[in-house]
Short mmCIF file of C-alpha atoms and ligand atoms in Angstrom, two decimals:
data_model
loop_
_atom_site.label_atom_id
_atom_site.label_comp_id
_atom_site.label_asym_id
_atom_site.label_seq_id
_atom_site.Cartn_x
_atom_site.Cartn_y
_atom_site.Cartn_z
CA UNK H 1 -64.61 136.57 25.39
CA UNK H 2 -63.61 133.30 24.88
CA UNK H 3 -66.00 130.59 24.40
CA UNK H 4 -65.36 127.30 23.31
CA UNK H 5 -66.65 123.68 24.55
CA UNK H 6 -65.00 120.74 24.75
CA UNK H 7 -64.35 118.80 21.96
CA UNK H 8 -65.08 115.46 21.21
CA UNK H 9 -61.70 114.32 21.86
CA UNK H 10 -61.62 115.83 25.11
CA UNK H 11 -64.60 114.23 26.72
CA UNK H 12 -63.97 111.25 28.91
CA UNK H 13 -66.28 108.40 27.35
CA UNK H 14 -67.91 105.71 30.03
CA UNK H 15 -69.88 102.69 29.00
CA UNK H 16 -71.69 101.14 31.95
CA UNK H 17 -73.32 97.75 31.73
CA UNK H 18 -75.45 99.07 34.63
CA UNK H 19 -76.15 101.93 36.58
CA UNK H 20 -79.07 103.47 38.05
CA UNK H 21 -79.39 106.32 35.66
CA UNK H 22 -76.75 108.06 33.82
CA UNK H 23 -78.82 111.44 34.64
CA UNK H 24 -78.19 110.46 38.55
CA UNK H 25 -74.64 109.60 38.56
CA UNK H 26 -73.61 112.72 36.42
CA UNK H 27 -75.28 114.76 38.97
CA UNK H 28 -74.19 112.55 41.77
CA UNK H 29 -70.34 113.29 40.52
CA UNK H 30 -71.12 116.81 40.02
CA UNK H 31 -72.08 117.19 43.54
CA UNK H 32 -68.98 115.78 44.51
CA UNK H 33 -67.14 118.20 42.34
CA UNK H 34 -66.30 116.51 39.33
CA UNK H 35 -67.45 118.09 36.18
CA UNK H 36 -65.27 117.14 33.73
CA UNK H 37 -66.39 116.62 30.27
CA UNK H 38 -67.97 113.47 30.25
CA UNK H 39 -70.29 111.06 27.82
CA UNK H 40 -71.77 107.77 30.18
CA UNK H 41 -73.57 105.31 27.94
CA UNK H 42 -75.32 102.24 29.66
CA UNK H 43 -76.00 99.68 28.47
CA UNK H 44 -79.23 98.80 30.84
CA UNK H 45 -80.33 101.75 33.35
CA UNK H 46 -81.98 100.21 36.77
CA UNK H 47 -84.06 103.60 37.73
CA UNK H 48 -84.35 105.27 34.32
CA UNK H 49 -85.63 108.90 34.85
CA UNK H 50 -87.90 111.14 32.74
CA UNK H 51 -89.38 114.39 33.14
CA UNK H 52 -91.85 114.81 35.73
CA UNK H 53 -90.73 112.27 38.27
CA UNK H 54 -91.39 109.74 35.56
CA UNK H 55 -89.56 106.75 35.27
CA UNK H 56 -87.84 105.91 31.82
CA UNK H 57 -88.53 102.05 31.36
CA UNK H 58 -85.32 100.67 28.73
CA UNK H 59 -83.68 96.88 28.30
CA UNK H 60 -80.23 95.62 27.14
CA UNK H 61 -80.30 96.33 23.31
CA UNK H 62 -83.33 98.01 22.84
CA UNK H 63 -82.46 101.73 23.80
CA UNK H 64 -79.95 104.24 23.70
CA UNK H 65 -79.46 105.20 27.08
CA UNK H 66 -76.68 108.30 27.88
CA UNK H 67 -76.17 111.15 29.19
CA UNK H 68 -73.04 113.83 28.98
CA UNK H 69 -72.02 116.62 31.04
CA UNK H 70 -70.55 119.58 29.98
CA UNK H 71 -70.02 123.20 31.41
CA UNK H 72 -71.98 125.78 29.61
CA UNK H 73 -72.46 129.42 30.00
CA UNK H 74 -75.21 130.91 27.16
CA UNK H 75 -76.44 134.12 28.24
CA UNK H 76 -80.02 132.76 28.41
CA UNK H 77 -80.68 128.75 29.55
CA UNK H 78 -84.26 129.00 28.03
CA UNK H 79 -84.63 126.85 24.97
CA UNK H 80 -81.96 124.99 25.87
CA UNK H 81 -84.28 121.29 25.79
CA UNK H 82 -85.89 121.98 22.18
CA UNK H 83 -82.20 123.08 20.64
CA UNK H 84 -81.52 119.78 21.97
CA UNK H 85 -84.11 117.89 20.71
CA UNK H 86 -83.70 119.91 17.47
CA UNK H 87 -80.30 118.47 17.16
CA UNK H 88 -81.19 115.50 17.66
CA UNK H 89 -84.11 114.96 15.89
CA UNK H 90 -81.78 116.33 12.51
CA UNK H 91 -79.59 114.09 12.94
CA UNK H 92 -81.76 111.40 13.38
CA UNK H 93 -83.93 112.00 10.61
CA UNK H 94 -83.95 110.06 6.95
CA UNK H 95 -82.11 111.97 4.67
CA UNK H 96 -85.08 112.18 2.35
CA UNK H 97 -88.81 111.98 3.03
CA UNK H 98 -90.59 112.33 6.20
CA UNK H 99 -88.65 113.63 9.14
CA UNK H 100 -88.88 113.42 13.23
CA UNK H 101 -90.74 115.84 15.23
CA UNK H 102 -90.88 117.60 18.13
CA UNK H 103 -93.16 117.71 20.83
CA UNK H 104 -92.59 120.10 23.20
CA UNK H 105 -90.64 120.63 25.16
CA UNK H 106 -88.70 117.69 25.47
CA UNK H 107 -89.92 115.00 23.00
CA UNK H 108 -89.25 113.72 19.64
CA UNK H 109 -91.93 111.88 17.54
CA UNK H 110 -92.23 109.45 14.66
CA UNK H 111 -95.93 109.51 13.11
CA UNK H 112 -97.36 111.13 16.40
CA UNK H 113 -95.65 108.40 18.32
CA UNK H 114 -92.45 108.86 21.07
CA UNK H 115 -89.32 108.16 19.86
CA UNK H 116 -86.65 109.84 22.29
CA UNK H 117 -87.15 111.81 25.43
CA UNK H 118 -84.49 114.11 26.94
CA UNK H 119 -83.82 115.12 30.57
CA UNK H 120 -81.77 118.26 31.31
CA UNK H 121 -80.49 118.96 34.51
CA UNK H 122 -77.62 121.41 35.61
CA UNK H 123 -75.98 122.10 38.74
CA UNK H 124 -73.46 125.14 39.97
CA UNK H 125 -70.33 125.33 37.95
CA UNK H 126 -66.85 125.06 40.29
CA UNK H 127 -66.25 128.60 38.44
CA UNK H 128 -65.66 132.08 38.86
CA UNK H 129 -67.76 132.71 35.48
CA UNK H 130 -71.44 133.16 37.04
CA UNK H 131 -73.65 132.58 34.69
CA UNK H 132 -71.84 128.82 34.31
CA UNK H 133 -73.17 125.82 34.93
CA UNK H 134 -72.43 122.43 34.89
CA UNK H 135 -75.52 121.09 32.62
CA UNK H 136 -76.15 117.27 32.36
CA UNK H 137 -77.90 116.27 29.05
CA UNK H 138 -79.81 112.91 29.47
CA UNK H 139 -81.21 111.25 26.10
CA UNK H 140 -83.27 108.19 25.63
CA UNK H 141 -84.11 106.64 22.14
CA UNK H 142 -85.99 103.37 21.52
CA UNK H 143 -84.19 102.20 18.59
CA UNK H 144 -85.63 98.12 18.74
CA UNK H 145 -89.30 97.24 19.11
CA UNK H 146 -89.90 95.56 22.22
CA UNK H 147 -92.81 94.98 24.28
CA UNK H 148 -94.13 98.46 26.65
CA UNK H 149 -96.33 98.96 29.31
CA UNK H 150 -99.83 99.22 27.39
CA UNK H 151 -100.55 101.98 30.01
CA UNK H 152 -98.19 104.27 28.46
CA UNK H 153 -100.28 107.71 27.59
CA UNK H 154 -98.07 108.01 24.05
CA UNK H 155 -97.72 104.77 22.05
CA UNK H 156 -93.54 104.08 21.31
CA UNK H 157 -92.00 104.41 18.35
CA UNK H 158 -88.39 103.09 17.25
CA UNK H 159 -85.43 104.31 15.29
CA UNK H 160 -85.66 100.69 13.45
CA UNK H 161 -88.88 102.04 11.76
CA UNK H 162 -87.04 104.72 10.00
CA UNK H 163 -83.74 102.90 9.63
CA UNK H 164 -84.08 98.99 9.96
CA UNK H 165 -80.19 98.35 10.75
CA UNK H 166 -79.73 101.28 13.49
CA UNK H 167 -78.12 100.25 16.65
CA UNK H 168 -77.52 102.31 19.93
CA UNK H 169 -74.18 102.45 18.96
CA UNK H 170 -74.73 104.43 15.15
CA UNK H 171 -77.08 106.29 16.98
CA UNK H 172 -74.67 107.48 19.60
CA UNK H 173 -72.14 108.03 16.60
CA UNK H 174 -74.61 109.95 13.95
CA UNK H 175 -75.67 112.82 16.69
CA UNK H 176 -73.47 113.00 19.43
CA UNK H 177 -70.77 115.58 17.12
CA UNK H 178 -73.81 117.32 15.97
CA UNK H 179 -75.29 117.93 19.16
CA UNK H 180 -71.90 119.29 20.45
CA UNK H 181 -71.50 121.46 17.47
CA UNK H 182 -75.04 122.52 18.08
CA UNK H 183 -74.34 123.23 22.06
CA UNK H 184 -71.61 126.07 21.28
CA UNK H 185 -74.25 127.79 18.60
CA UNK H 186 -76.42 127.59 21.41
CA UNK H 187 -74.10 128.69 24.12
CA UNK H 188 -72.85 131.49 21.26
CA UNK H 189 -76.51 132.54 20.01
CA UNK H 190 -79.48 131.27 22.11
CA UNK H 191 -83.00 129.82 21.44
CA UNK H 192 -82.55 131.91 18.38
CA UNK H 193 -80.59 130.20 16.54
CA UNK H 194 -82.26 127.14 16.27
CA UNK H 195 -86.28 129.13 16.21
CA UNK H 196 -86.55 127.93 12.64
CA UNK H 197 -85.11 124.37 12.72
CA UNK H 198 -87.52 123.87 15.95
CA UNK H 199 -90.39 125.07 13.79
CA UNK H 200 -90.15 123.20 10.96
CA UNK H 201 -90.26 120.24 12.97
CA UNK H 202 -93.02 121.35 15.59
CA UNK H 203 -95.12 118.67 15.77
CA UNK H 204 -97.91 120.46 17.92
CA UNK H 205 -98.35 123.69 15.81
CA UNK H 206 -101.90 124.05 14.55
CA UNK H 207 -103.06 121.38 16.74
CA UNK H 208 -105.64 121.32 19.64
CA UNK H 209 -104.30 120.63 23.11
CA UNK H 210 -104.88 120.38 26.84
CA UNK H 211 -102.80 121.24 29.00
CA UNK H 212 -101.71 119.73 32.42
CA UNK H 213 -103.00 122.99 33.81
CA UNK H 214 -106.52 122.22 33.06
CA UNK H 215 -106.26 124.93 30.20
CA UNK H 216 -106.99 123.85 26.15
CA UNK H 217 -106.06 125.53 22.83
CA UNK H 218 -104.71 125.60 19.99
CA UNK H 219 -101.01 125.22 20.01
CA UNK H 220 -99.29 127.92 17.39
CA UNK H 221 -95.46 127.36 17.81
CA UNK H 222 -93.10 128.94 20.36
CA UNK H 223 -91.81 132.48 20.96
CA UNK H 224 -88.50 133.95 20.91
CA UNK H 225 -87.59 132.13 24.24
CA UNK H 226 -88.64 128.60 23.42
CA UNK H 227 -92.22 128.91 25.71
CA UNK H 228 -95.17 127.40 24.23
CA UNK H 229 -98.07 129.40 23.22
CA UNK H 230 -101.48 128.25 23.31
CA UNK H 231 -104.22 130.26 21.68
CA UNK H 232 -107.11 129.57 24.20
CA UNK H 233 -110.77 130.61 24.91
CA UNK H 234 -108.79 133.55 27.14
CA UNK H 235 -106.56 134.61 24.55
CA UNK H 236 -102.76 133.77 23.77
CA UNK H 237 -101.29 131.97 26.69
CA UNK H 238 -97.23 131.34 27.37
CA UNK H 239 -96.34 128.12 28.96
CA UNK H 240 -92.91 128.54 29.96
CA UNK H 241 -93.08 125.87 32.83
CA UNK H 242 -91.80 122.50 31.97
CA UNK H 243 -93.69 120.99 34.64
CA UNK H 244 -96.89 121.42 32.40
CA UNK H 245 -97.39 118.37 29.83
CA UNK H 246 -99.02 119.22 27.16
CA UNK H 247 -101.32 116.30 25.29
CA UNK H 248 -102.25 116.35 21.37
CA UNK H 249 -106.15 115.77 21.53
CA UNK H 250 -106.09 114.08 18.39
CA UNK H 251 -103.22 112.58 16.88
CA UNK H 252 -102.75 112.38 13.04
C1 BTN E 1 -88.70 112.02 29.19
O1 BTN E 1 -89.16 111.68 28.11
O2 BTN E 1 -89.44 112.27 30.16
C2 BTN E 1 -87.21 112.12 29.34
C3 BTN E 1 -86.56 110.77 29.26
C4 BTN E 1 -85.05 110.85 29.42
C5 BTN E 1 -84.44 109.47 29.53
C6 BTN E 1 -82.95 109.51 29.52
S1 BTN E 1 -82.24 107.90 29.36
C7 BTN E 1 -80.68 108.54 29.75
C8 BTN E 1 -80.86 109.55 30.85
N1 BTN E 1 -80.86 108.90 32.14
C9 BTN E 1 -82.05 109.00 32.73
O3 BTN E 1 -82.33 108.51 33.85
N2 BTN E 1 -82.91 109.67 31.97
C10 BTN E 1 -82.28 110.11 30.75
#
């Protein structure tokens, strides 16, 4: 079988001074049929999403803000958020000396503080290949300090802390190849073949947390499928949902 994505050439490229969320309008086109390769970068988003039904607060300048959609088939979708983040967080990374982190399932941290967040959403594929869909990959880095809501639960970090001349723009450039590189190994191979990347950058392993569930533990990696396992007072627990948070319950 065939498989091959898009190439970088072959995605349309948008840059929006302004638009809702780039999350929204990809899915708003895809509803309407169009799911063409596409990479929508704005430059200020007015309803920002993140997990959760949370909002994603960004200004002019101060973010990256995109999202691209691209038709996917990998025989499993589970993972799919921390081979992201993965991805991104290599690229992202100094080349020497400490590196970014991952909180799962959708975060990346710098010194136990939020860097990036990432929204994945997917929709039904105009396709006769079933297990295709159309999958919309929203990412959001802070790359300037600015000022944030003090009632954020996680503190912000930026990507000026680790490289003091970043922009949104080399950020865009630095991962966006990688990533796509990184989408057909996932689409190819799975979860699996990003297990060991995602580990060595777990930022919750050995650490206590509570879960949104009411549940607390100690968090010791993921399995085979990307789920998070807890080691609690009832034993090993799987959180597969992404609808749980999970919360560090101390931060180092
Ligand atoms: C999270 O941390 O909860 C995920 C945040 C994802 C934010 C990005 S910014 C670009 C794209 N458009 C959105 O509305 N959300 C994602």
């Amino acid at each position: 079988m065939a498989l091959g994505l898009p190439s970088l050439a072959s995605f349309s490229v948008e840059i929006l001074p302004e638009i809702d969320s780039t999350n929204t309008e990809l899915m708003r086109r895809a509803r309407a049929g169009r799911t063409e390769p596409t990479l929508l970068v704005a430059e200020q988003q007015t309803a920002g999403r993140g997990r959760m039904g949370r909002s994603w607060q960004s200004s002019t300048g101060d973010s990256l803000t995109f999202s691209f959609g691209i038709n996917l088939a990998p025989t499993s979708w589970e993972g799919l958020s921390l081979a992201v983040g993965t991805s991104v967080a290599q690229s992202l990374s100094p080349v020497n000396g400490e590196s970014i982190q991952l909180k799962w399932p959708n975060d990346l941290w710098w010194q136990g503080r939020k860097l990036a967040g990432i929204l994945i959403e997917t929709s039904a594929a105009p396709t006769s290949q079933a297990k295709e869909r159309f999958a919309v990959v929203g990412i959001g880095i802070n790359i300037r300090q600015r000022e944030f809501d003090a009632n954020l639960s996680t503190q912000p970090a930026w990507l000026q802390e680790i490289s003091p001349t970043s922009s949104p723009q080399m950020a865009l450039e630095r991962l966006f190849a990688p990533l796509l590189r990184d989408l057909l190994e996932f689409e190819r191979a799975g979860f699996a073949a990003f297990s060991s990347r995602f580990a060595a950058r777990d930022g919750l392993a050995g650490r206590q947390v509570a879960l949104s569930d009411g549940s607390q533990g100690e968090a010791r990696g993921v399995d085979g499928s990307g789920a998070l396992l807890v080691h609690t007072s009832q034993g090993l627990q799987r959180v597969a949902s992404q609808e749980v948070s999970v919360r560090p319950q101390t931060l180092s």
